[in-house]
PDB file of C-alpha atoms in Angstrom:
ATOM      1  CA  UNK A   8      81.738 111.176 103.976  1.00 87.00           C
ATOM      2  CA  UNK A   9      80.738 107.751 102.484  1.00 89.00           C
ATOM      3  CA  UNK A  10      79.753 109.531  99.260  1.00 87.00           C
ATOM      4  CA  UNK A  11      83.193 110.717  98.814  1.00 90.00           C
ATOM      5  CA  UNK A  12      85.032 107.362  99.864  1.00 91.00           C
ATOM      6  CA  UNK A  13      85.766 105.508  96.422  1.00 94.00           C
ATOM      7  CA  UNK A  14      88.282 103.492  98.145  1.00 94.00           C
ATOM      8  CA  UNK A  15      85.548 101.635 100.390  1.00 94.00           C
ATOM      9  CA  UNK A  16      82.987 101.801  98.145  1.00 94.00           C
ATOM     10  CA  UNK A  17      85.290  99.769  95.193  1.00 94.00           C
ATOM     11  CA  UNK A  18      86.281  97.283  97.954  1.00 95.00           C
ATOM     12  CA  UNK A  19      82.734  96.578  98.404  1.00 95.00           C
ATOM     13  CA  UNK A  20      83.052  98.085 101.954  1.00 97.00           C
ATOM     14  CA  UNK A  21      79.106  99.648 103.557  1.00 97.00           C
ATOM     15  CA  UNK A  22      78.618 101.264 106.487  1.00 97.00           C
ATOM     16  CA  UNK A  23      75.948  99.640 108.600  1.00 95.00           C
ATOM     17  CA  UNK A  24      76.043 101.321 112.175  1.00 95.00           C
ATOM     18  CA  UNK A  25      77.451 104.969 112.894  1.00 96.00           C
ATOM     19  CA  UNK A  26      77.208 106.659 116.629  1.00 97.00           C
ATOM     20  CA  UNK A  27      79.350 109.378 118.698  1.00 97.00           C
ATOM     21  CA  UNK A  28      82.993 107.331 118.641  1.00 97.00           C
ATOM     22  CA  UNK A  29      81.817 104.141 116.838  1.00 98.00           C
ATOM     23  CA  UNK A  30      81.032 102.677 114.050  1.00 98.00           C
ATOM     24  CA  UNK A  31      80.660  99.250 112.242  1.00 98.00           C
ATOM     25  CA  UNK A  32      81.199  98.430 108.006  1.00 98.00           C
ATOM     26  CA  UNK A  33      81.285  94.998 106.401  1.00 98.00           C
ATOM     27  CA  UNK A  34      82.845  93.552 103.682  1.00 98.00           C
ATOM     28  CA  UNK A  35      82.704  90.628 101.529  1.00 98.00           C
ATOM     29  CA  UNK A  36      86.315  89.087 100.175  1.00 98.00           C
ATOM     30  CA  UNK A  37      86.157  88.874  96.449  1.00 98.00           C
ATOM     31  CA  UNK A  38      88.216  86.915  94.412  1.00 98.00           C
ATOM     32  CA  UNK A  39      90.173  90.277  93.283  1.00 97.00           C
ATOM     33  CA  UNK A  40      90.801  90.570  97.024  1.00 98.00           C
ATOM     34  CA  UNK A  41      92.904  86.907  97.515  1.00 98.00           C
ATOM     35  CA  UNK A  42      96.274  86.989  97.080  1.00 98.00           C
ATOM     36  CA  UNK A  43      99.347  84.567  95.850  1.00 97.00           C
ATOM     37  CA  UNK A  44      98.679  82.399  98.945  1.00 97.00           C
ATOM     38  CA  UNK A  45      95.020  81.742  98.352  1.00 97.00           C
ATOM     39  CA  UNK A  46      93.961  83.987 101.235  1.00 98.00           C
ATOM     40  CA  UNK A  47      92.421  87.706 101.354  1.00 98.00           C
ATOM     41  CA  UNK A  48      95.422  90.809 100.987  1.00 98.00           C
ATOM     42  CA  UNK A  49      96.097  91.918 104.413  1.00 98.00           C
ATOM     43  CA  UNK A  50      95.734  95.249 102.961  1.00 97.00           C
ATOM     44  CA  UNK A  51      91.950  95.086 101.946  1.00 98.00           C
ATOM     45  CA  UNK A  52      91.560  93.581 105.750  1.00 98.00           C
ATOM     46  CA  UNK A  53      93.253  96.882 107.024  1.00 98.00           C
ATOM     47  CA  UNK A  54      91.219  99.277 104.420  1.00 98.00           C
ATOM     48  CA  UNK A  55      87.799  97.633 106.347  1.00 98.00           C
ATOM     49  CA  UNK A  56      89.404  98.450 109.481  1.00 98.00           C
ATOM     50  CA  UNK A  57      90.858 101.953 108.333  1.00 98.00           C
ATOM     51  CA  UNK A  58      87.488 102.945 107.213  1.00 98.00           C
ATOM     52  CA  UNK A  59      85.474 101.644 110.433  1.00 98.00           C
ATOM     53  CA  UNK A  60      88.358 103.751 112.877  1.00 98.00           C
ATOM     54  CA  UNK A  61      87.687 106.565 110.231  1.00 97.00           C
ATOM     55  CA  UNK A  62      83.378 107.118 110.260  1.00 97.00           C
ATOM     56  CA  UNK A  63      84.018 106.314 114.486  1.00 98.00           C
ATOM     57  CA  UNK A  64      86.604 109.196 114.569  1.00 97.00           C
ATOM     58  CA  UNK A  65      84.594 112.027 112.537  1.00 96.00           C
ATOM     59  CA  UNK A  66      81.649 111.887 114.256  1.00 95.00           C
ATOM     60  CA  UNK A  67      82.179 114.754 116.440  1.00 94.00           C
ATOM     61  CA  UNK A  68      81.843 117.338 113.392  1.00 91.00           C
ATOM     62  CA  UNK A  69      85.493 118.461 112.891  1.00 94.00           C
ATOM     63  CA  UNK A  70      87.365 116.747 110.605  1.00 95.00           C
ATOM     64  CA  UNK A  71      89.861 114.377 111.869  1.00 96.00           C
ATOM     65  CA  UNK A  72      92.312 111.912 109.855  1.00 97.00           C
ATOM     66  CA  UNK A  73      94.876 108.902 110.918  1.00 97.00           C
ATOM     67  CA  UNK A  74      97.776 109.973 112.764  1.00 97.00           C
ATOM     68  CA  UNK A  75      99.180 106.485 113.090  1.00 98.00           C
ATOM     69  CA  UNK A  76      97.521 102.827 113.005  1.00 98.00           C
ATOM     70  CA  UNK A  77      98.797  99.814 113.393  1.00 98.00           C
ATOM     71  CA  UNK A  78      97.527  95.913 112.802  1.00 98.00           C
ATOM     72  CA  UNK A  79      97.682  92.302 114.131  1.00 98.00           C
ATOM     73  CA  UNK A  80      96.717  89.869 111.505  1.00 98.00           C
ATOM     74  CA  UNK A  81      95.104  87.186 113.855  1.00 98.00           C
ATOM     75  CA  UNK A  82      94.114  84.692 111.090  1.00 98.00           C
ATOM     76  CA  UNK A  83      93.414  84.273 107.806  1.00 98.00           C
ATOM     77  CA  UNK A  84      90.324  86.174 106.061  1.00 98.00           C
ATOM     78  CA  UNK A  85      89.250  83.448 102.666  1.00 98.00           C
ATOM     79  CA  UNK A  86      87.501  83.856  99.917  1.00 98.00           C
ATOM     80  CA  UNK A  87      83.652  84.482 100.188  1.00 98.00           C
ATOM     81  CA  UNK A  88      83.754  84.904 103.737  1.00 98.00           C
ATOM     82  CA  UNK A  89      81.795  88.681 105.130  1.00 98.00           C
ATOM     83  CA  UNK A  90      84.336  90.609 107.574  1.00 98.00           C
ATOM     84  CA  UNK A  91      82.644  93.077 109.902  1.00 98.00           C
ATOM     85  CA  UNK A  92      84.591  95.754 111.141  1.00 98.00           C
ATOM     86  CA  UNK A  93      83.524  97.095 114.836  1.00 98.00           C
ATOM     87  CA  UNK A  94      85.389 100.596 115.898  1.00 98.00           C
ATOM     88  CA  UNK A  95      85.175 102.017 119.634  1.00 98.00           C
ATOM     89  CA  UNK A  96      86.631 104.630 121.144  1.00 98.00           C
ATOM     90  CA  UNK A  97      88.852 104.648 123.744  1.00 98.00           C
ATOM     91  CA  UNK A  98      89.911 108.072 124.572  1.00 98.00           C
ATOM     92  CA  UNK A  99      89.896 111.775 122.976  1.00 96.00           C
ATOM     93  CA  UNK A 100      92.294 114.474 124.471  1.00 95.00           C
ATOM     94  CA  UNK A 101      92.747 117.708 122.939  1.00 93.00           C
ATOM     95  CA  UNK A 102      92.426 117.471 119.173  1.00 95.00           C
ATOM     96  CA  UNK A 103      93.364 113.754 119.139  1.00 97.00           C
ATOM     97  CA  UNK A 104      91.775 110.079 119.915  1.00 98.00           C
ATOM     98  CA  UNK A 105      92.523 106.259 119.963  1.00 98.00           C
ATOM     99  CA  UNK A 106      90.466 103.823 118.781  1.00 98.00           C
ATOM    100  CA  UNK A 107      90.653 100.255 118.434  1.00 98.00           C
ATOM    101  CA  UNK A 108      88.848  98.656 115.901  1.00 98.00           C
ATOM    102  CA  UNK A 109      88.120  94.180 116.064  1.00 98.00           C
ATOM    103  CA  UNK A 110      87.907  92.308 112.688  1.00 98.00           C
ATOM    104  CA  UNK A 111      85.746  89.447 112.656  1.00 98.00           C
ATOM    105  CA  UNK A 112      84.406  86.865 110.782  1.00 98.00           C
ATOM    106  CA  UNK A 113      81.256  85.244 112.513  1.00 96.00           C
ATOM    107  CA  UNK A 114      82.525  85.088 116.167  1.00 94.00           C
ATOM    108  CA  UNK A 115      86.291  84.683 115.108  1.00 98.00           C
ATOM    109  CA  UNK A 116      88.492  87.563 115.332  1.00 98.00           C
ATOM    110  CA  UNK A 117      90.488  87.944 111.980  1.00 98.00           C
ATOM    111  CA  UNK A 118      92.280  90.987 113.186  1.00 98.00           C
ATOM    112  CA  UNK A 119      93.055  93.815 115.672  1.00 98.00           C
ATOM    113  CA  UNK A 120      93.642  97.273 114.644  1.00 98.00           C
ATOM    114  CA  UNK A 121      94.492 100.585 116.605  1.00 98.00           C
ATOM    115  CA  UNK A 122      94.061 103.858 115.175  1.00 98.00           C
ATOM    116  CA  UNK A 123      95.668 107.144 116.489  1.00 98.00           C
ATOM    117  CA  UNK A 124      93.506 110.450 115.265  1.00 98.00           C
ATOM    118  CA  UNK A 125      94.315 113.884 114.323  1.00 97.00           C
ATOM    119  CA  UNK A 126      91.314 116.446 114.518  1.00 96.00           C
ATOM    120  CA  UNK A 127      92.333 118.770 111.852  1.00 94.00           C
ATOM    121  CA  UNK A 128      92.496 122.465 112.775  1.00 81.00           C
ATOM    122  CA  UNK A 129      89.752 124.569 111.106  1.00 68.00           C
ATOM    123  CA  UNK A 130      90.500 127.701 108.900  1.00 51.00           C
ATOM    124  CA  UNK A 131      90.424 131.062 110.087  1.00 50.00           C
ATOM    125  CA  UNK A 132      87.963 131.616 107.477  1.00 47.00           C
ATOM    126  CA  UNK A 133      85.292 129.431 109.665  1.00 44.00           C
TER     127      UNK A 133
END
């Protein structure tokens, strides 16, 4: 799935850790990744956390997608500073899940993130 990812992989974003419902990536903030208020786009912060929910939720062998996700900037992610990204399941029912991923910086949480998934249905050609 990584191989295919060229969002992550231009953000600078690796995978380091992926098991049944979780997974961990990292990321370094770049100066391309600060914005007008000297600190790192919320939206690169929520692309490290998308992509962390997203290796945790496809690890089950069907391929599943967001349904919904939703964030809670805590602080302020700077400039040079390496973001890991730690997703865990919390529940799977039918063909969908809820995961909650922690942003962190060191031991500081930079943000929380929950992620809703969608296993999508297979073809009746498989």
């Amino acid at each position: 799935m990584y191989a295919g990812d060229r969002a992550s992989q231009h953000a600078g974003v690796t995978v380091e850790d992926v098991a049944p419902g979780r997974a961990t990536a990292r990321m370094t903030v770049t100066p391309d990744m600060i914005n007008g208020h000297d600190i790192c786009h919320g939206g690169f912060v929520f692309l490290l956390a998308d992509t962390a929910f997203a290796f945790a939720c496809n690890t089950y062998g069907t391929a599943t997608v967001a349904q919904s996700c939703d964030i809670v900037f805590v602080r302020a992610a700077r400039l040079g500073e390496v973001l890991t990204a730690v997703a865990a399941e919390r529940t799977r029912y039918g063909r969908s899940g809820i995961y909650d991923v922690t942003v962190s910086c060191d031991d500081e949480v930079v943000a929380e993130f929950r992620g809703k998934s969608r296993e999508l249905r297979k073809s009746s050609d498989s």
